[in-house]
XYZ file of C-alpha atoms in Angstrom:
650
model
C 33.704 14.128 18.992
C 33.425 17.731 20.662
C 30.167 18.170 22.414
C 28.277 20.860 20.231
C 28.505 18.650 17.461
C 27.133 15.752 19.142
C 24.673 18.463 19.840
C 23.957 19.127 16.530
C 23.840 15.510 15.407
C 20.946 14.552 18.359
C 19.128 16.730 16.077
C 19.128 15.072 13.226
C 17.525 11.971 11.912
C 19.114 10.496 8.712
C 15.969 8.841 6.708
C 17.249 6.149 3.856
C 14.504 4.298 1.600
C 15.630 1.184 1.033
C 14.031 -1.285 -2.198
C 15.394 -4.610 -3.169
C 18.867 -6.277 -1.392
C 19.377 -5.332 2.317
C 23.207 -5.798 1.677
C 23.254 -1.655 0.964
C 22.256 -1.039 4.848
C 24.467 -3.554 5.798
C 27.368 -2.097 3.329
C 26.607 1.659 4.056
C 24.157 2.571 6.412
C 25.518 1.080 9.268
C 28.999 3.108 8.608
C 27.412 6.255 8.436
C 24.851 5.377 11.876
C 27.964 4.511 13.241
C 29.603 7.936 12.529
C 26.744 10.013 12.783
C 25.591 8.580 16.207
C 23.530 9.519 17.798
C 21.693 10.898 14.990
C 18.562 9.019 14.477
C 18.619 7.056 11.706
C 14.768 6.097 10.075
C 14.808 2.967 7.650
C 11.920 3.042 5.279
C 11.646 -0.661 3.325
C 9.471 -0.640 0.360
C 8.408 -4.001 -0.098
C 9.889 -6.449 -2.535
C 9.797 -9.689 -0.995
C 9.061 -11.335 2.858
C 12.821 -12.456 2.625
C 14.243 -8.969 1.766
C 11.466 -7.266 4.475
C 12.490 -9.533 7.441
C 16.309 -9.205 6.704
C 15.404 -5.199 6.360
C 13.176 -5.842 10.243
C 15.975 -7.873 11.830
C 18.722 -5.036 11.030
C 16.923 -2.690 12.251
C 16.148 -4.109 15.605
C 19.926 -5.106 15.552
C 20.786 -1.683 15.325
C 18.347 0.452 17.189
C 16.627 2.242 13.882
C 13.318 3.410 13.229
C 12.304 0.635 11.112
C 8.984 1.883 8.677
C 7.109 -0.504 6.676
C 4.961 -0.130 3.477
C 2.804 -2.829 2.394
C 4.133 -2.284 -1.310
C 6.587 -0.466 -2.864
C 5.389 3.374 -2.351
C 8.352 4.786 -4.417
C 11.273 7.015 -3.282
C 9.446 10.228 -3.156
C 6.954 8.583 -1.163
C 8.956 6.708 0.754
C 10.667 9.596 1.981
C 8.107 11.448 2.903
C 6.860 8.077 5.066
C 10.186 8.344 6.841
C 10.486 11.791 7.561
C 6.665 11.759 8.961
C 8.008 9.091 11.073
C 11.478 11.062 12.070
C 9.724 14.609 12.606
C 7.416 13.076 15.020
C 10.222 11.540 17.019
C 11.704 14.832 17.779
C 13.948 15.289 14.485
C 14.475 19.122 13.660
C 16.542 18.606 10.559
C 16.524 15.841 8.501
C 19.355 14.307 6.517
C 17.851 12.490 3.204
C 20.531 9.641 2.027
C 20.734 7.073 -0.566
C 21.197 3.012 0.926
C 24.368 3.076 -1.520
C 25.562 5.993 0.166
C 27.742 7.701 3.159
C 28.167 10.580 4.580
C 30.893 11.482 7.451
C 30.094 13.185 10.478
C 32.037 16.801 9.728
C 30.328 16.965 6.399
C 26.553 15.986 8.308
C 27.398 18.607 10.985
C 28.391 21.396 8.231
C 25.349 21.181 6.537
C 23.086 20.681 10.011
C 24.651 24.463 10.765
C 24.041 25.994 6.885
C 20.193 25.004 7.461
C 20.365 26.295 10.522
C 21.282 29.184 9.739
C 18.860 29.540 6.473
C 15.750 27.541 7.530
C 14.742 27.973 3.907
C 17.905 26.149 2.966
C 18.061 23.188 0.865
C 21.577 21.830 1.365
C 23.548 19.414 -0.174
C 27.397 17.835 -0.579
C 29.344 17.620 -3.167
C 28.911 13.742 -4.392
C 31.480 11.828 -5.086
C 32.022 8.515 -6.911
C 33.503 5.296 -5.293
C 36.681 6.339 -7.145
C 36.610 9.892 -5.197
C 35.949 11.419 -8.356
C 33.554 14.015 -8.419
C 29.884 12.814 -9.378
C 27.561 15.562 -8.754
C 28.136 19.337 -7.167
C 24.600 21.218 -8.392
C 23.133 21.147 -11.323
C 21.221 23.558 -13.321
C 18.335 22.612 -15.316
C 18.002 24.646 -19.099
C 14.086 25.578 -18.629
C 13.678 26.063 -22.394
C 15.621 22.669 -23.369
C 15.574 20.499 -20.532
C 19.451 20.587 -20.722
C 21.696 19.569 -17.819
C 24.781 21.685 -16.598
C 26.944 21.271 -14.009
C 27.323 24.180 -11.585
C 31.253 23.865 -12.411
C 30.455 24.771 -16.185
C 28.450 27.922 -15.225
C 31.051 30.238 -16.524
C 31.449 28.501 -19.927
C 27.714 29.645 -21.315
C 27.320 32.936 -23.061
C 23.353 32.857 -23.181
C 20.812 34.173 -20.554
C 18.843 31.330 -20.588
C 16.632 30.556 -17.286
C 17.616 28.193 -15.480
C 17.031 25.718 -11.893
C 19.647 24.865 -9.683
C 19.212 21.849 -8.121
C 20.828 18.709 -6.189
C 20.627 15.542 -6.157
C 18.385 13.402 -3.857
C 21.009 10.901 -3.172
C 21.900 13.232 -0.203
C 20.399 16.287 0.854
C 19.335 18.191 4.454
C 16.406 20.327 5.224
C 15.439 21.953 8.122
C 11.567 20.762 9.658
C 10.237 24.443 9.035
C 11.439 23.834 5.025
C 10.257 20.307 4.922
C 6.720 21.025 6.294
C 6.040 24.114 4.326
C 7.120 22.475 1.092
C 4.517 19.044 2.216
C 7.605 16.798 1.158
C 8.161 15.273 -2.213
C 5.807 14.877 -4.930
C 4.523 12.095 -5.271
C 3.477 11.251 -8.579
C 6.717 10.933 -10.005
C 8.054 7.639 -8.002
C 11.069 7.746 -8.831
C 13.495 10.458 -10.379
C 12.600 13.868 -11.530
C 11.182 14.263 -8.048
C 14.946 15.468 -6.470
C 14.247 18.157 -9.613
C 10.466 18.689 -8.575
C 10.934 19.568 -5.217
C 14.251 22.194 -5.879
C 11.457 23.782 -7.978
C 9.354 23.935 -5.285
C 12.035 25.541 -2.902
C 12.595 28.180 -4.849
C 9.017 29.013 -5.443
C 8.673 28.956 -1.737
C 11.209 31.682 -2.033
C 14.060 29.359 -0.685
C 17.247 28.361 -1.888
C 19.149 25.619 -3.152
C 23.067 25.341 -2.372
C 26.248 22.940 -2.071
C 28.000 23.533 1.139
C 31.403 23.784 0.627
C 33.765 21.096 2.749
C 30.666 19.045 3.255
C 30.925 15.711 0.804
C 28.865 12.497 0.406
C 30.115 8.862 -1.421
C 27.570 7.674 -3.716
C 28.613 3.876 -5.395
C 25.248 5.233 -7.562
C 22.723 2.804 -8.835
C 22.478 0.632 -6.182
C 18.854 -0.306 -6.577
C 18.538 -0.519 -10.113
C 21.859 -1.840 -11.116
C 25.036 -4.014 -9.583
C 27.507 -2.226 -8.387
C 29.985 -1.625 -10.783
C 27.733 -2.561 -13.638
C 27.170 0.141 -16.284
C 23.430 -0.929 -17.623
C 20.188 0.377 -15.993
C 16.928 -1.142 -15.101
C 13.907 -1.040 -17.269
C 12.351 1.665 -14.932
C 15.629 3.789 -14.925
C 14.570 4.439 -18.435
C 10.623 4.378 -18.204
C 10.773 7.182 -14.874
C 13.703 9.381 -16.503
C 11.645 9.857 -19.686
C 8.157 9.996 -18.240
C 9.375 12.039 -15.143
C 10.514 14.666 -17.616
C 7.803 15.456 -19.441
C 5.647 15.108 -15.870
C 7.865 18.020 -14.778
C 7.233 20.096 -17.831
C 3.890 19.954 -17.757
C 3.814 20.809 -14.282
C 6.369 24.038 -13.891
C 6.327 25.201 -17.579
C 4.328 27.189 -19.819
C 2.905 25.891 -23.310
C 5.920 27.360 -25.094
C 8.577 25.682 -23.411
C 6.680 22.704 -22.976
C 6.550 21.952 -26.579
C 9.812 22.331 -27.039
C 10.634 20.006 -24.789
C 8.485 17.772 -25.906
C 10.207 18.064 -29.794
C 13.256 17.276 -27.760
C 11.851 14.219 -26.217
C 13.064 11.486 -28.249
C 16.566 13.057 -28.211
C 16.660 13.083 -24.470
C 15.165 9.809 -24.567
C 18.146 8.112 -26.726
C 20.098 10.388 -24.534
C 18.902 8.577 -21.263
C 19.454 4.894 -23.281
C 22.579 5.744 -24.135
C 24.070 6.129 -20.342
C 23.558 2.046 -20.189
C 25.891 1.651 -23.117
C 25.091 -0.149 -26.398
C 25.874 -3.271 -25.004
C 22.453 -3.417 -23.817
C 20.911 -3.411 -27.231
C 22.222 -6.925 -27.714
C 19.400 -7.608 -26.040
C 16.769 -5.025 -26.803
C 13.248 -5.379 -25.436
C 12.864 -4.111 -21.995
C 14.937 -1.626 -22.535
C 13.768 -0.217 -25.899
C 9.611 -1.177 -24.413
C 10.770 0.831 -21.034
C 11.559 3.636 -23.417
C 8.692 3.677 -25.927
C 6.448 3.418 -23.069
C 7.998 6.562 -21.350
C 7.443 8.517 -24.097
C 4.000 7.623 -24.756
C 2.778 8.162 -21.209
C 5.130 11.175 -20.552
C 2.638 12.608 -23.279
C -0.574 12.289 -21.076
C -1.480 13.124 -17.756
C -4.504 10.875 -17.534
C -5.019 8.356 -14.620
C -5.091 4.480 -14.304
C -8.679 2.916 -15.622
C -9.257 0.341 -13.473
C -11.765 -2.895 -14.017
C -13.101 -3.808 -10.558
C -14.013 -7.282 -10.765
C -17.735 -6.158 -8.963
C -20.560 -5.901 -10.789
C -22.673 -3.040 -9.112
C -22.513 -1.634 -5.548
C -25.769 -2.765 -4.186
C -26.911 -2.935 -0.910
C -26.184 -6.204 -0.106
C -22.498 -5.584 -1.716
C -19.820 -5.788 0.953
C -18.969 -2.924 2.635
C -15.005 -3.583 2.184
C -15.463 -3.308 -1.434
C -17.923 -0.404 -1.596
C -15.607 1.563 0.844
C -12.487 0.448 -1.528
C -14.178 1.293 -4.442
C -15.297 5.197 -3.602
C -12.202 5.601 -1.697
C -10.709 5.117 -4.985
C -12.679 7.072 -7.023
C -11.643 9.942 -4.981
C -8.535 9.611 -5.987
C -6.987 12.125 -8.677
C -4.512 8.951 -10.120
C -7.398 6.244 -10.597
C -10.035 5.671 -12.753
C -12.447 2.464 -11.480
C -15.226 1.047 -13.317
C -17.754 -1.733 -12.508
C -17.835 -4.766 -14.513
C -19.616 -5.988 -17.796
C -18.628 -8.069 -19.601
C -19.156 -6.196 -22.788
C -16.736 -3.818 -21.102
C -14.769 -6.526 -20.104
C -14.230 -8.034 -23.362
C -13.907 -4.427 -25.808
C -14.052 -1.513 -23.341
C -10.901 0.157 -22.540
C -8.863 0.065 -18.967
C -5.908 -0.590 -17.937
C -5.668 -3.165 -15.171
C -8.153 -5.550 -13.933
C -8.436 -6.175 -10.654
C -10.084 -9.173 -9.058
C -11.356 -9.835 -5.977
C -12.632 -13.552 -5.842
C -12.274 -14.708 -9.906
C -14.096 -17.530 -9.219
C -17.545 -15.653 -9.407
C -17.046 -14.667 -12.790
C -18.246 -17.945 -13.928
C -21.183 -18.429 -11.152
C -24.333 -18.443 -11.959
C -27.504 -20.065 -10.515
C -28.306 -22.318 -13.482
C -26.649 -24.553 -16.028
C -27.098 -22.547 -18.528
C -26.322 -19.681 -17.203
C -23.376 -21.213 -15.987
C -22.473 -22.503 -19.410
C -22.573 -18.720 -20.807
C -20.291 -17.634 -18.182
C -17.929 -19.736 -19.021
C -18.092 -18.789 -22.447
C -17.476 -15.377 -21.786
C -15.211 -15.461 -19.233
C -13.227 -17.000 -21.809
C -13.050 -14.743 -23.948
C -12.329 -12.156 -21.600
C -9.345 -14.319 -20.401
C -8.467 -14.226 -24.171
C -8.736 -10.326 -24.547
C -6.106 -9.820 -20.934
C -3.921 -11.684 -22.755
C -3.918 -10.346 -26.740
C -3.768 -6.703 -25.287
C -1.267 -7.640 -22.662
C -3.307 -6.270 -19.641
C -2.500 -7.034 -16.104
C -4.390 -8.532 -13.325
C -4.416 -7.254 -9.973
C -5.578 -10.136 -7.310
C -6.792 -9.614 -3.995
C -6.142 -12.955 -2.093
C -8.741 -13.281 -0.006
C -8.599 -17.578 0.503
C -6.037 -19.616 0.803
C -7.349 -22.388 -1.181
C -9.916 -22.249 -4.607
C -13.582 -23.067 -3.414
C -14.763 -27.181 -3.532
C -17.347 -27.775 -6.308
C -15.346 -26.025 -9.600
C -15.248 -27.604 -13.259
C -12.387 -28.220 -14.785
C -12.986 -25.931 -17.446
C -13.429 -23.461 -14.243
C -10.207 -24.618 -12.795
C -8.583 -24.250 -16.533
C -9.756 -20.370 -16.496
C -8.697 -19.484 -13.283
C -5.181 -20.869 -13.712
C -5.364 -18.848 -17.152
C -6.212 -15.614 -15.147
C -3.007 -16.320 -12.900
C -0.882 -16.047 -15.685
C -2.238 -13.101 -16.406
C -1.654 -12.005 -12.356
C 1.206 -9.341 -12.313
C 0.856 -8.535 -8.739
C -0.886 -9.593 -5.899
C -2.682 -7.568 -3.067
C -2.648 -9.656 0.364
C -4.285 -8.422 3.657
C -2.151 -10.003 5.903
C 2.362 -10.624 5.721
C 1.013 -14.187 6.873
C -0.480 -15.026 3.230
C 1.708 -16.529 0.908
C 0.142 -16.356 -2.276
C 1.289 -19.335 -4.557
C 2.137 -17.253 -7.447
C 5.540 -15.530 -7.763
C 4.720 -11.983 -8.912
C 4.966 -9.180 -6.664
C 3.206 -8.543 -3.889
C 1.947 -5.976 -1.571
C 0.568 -6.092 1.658
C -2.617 -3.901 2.328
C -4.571 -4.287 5.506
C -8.045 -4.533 5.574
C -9.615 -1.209 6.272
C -12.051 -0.596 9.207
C -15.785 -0.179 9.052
C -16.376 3.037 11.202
C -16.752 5.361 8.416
C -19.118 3.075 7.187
C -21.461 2.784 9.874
C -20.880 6.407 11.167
C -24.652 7.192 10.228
C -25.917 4.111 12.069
C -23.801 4.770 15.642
C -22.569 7.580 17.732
C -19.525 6.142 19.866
C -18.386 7.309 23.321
C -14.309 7.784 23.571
C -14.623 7.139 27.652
C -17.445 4.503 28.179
C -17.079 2.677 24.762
C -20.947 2.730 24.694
C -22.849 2.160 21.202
C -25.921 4.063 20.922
C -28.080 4.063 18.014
C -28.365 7.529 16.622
C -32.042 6.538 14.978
C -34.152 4.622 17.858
C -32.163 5.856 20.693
C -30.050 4.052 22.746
C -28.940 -0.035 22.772
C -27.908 -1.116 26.146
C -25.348 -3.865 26.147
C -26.031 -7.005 27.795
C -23.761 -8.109 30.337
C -24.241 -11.909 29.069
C -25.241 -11.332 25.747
C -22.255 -13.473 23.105
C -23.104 -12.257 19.458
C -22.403 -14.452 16.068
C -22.933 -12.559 13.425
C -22.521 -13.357 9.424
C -23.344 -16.168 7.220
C -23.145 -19.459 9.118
C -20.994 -22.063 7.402
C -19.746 -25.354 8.783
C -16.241 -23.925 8.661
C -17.139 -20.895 10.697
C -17.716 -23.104 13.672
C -21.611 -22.374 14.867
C -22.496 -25.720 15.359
C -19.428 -26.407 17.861
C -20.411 -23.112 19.547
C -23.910 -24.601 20.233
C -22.444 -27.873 21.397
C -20.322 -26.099 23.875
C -23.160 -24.263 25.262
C -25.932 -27.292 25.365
C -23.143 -29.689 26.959
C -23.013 -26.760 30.090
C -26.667 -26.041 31.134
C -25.609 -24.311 33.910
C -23.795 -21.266 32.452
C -25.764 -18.237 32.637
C -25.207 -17.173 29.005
C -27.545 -15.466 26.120
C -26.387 -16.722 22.753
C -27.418 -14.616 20.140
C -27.144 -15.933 16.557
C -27.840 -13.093 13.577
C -27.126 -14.029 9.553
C -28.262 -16.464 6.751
C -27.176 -20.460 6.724
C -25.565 -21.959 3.882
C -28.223 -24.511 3.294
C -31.590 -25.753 4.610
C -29.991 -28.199 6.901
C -27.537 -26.293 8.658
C -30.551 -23.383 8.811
C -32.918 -26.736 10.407
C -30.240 -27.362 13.430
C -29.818 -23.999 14.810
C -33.576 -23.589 14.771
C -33.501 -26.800 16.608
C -30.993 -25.199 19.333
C -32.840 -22.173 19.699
C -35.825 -24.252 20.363
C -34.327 -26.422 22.745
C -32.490 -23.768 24.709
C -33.645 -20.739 26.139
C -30.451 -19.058 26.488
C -30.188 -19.672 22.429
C -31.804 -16.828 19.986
C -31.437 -16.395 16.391
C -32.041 -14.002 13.427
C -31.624 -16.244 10.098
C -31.652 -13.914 7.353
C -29.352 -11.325 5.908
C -29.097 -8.056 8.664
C -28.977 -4.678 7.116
C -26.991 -2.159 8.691
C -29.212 -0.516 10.805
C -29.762 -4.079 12.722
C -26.540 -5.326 12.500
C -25.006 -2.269 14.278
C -28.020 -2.455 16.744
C -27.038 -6.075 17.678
C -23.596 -5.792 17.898
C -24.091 -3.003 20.142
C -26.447 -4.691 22.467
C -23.465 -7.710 22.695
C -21.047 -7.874 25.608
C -18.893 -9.624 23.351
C -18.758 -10.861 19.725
C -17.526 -14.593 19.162
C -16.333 -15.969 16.063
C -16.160 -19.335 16.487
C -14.005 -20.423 13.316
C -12.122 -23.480 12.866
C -9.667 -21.875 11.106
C -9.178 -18.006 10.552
C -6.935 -16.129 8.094
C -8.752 -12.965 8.189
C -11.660 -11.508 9.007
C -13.900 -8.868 7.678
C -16.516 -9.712 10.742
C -13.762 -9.243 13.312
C -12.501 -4.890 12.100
C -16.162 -4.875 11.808
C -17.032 -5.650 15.597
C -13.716 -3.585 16.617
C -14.838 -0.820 14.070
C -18.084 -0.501 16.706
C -16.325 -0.657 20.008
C -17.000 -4.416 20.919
C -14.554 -7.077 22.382
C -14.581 -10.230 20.390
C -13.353 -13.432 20.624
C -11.773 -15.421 18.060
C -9.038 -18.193 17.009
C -5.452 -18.204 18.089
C -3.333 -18.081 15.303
C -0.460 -15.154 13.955
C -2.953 -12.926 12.263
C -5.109 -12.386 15.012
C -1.896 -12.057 17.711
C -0.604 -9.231 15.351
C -3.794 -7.716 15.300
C -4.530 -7.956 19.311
C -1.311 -6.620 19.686
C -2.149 -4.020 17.278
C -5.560 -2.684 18.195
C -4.925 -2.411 22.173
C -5.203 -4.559 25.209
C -8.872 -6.029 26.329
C -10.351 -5.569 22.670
C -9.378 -8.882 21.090
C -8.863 -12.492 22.959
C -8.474 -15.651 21.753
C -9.239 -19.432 22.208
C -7.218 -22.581 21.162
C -8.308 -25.246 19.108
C -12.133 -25.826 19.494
C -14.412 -23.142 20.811
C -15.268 -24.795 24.723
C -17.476 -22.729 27.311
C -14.534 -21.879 29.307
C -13.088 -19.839 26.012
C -16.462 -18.219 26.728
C -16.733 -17.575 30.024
C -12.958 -16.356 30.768
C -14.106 -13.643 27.922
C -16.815 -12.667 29.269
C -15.531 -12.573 33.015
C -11.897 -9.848 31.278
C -14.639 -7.754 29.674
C -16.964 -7.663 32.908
C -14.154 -6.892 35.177
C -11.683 -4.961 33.115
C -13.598 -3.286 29.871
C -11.064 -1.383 27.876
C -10.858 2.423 27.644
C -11.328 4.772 24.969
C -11.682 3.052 21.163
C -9.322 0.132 19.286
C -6.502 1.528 17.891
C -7.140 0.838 13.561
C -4.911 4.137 13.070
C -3.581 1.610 10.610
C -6.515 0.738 8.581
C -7.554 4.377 7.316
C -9.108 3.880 3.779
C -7.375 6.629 2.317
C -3.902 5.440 2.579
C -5.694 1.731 1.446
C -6.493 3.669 -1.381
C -2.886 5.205 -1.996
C -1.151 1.573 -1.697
C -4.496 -0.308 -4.428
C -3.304 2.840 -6.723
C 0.340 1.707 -6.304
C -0.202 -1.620 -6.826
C -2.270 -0.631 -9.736
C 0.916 1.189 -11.427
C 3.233 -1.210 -10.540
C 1.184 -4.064 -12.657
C 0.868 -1.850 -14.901
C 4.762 -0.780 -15.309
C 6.171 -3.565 -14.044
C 10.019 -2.003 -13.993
C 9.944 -1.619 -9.801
């Protein structure tokens, strides 16, 4: 390969979204990183399963790509746009969009890399072809009073005038970075399809063009995520997007008049779109007839997702995880929450409900109480399932809590069947239901506190923006939370009684379980000077003053899957200590060196003191890294999760 086109291929990343089977990378991706090298290439896997992810991980690491990593699946538009953020900031200057089903040669990548070049405005595609070499797609135009497809090759067949937009297909396009950040990418409320059609639009009103560069051709098989190879039927969401999609498009770029006439048109098109699986299909006629009644209905509304959040009221004493989730959420254009009732619960209208811990729907302080509950948890088990609504579950525990009924046990295993897709914090949980599954990280707490503390990006000093400043203690080791026998307080205060001799102030700050849990760490802190203790529930104000007077925060947990108490001493700037397991190596790794260190097995003083003696000598600089936990994008994957339970065609 001549050196200016090497040239012009170090400027280019190729970005594929990938769903479902890695065997398309493996079949096609690698031919065309091979032939494109060194192009970039920039592999964005939207989740399907932990198989399909690490198969997706390991090929990328085998062959040098830019592996990104959704917790769910975002959708192609979206997806897209993940991996050309990731591509553009790696130095890319034009980027090659291509399906995981297809390939591209280097002459044809090079010769549209130089017609993009030469017309930054340019969106440029090949000429498709088939696996048979036939021709599949050159340009199409789109009838803006009908919603009738043309081929570009058919132009000079049509004796009317009517307005039309050329566009290509998303399978394989290129776009210079001055295009791609001036149009913001893809739109993403379409998902999938219509959005190729969407964003043409959006070229030309950015007064850009749209053009097939001749000699330049791409091999689509076609289908390769929602269909075998070679197979002629489509997936339930082939259906569901193409009709939805269509009327989302009219309703976005046309005026009243056109739009109703495309929306007369609708069930045509509709059949239309059936009909490219073959009848065959309707041997078996549900999902695909459902996937197309469905599309029609909701490609007549423009309304967002109501969602049930399984929370009663945001009170004080509400956690801040779901408070921040919550009005995160309601900012959101796409999603609807309300609080729960259970009048609403049982005959209000929304969409999906989404759960948190389902076991506190049916607790209650009294037996009687407890007994209505029941009762009407019951019947709003009954109502999920007569209307067919989905559950979303957050899995917070691995295992249900000790002390349930069986009639509680009987209505929780009644709400899994009702599960259609789980939310997990970590990749390490492994829900036991198979439904699927996206992972969300917890989000951090800084936003949260913001009014509370003022941070320092050099010292990492808290100061309290009300009362003035806290100084941290050198010695000071801070529990903070409720204080359970599994959360390990007791073995803490064994460690530090059994070595009288270590110059250590314990400080213990939250509510115990029960009375005599609450009677033995008032027994420490009596018999130990170095022992002090706040039992009873901290508001913010105090528990941001405490944690910023700590040198370090220990959690001393006999076991540890996550941790809302752990972000929330990183979210203010303070080193903690806590169990060595996956979760918490990922997360060390993940939030910088110094910030998070970890003991084995039981909590001993030495855990404590090595702490201690890496934060006195060797504090880390400038803020943890939780870049990753921004409660926006949260928000973006709960509202994706939230459609995909609700259409469950991904």
């Amino acid at each position: 390969m001549s050196g200016p086109v090497m040239s012009d291929l170090a400027r280019l990343a190729v970005v594929v979204v990938s769903y479902g089977d890695p065997a398309l990378l493996e079949r096609h991706t690698t031919l065309v990183a091979e032939a494109l090298r060194p192009a970039r290439v920039v592999v964005v896997d939207n989740y399907s399963s932990d198989a399909n992810r690490d198969a997706v991980r390991a090929l990328c690491e085998r062959e040098g790509w830019t592996g990104v990593f959704p917790g769910t699946n975002t959708g192609f538009g979206a997806g897209c746009n993940l991996g050309a953020a990731a591509a553009l900031d790696a130095g890319a200057e034009v980027l090659l969009f291509l399906n995981p089903d297809a390939t591209i040669d280097a002459e044809s990548a090079v010769r549209l890399v130089a017609a993009v070049d030469a017309e930054p405005l340019l969106l440029a595609g090949p000429t498709v072809l088939g696996p048979g070499g036939e021709v599949a797609s050159a340009g199409i135009d789109l009838d803006l009073d009908t919603g009738a497809m043309r081929p570009w090759r058919r132009r000079g067949e049509r004796s009317d005038e009517a307005e039309t937009l050329p566009w290509v297909t998303g399978a394989c396009f290129a776009v210079t970075r001055e295009l791609w950040e001036r149009l913001a990418g893809f739109d993403e409320r379409y998902f999938l399809y219509w959005e190729d059609v969407d964003l043409c639009a959006r070229v030309r009103a950015f007064g850009g063009r749209v053009a097939v560069i001749d000699g330049a051709t791409a091999t689509h098989s076609g289908g390769g995520t929602q269909r075998p190879e070679g197979s002629r039927a489509k997936s339930a969401a082939y259906y569901y997007f193409n009709i939805r999609n269509r009327a989302l498009f009219a309703r976005t770029w046309l005026g009243q008049e056109r739009e109703r006439a495309w929306r007369r048109g609708a069930v045509g098109a509709a059949y239309e779109i059936l009909m490219r699986g073959g009848r065959r299909q309707l041997l078996h006629p549900v999902r695909p007839v459902s996937a197309v009644v469905r599309g029609l209905h909701d490609g007549r509304r423009d309304r967002p997702v109501r969602v049930l959040e399984s929370v009663r009221e945001l009170r004080t004493t509400t956690n801040p995880y779901i408070v921040q989730l919550v009005e995160t959420l309601g900012r959101r254009d796409d999603t609807e929450v309300v609080l729960f009732a259970f009048a609403r619960a049982i005959a209000g209208r929304y969409d999906v409900f989404h759960v948190h811990w389902p076991e506190l729907l049916m607790s209650a302080r009294t037996p009687l109480r407890r007994l209505a509950r029941r009762l009407l948890t019951t019947a709003f088990v009954t109502r999920l399932r007569l209307t067919n609504t989905p559950a979303v579950r957050t899995w917070h525990n691995l295992t249900r809590p000790d002390g349930l009924s069986r009639w509680d046990h009987r209505l929780l295993d009644s709400l899994e069947r009702r599960t259609r897709h789980v939310i997990r914090l970590t990749d390490q949980t492994a829900p036991p239901l198979d439904v699927p599954t996206s992972t969300i990280v917890h989000g951090h707490y800084r936003d949260w506190f913001a009014s509370e503390v003022s941070t320092s990006s050099t010292t990492g000093s808290t100061t309290r923006s009300t009362t003035g400043s806290t100084t941290r203690q050198p010695r000071r080791v801070l529990y903070f939370g409720l204080i359970k026998p599994y959360k390990g307080v007791e073995q803490l205060l064994e460690a530090v009684a059994d070595s009288p001799g270590a110059d250590l102030d314990v400080r213990l700050v939250g509510s115990p379980s029960d009375a005599a849990l609450a009677d033995r760490v008032r027994a420490a802190v009596a018999a130990d000077a170095r022992v002090s203790a706040e039992l009873s529930y901290a508001d913010d104000a105090t528990l941001a003053a405490e944690i910023g007077a700590a040198a370090l925060v220990v959690l001393p947990y006999k076991a540890m899957h996550n941790s809302g108490a752990l972000l929330l001493a990183l979210s203010l700037d303070t080193p903690v200590l806590a169990p060595d397991n996956e979760v918490n190596r990922r997360l060390a790794d993940e939030v910088g060196d110094g910030w998070l260190h970890l003991f084995e097995g039981t909590l001993t003083i030495e855990d404590l003191e090595r702490a201690l003696k890496a934060v006195a000598n060797n504090r880390p600089a400038g803020r943890p890294d939780l870049s990753a936990r921004e409660w926006p994008e949260s928000a973006a994957l709960h509202a994706g999760a939230f459609r995909a339970a609700l259409y469950p065609f991904h």
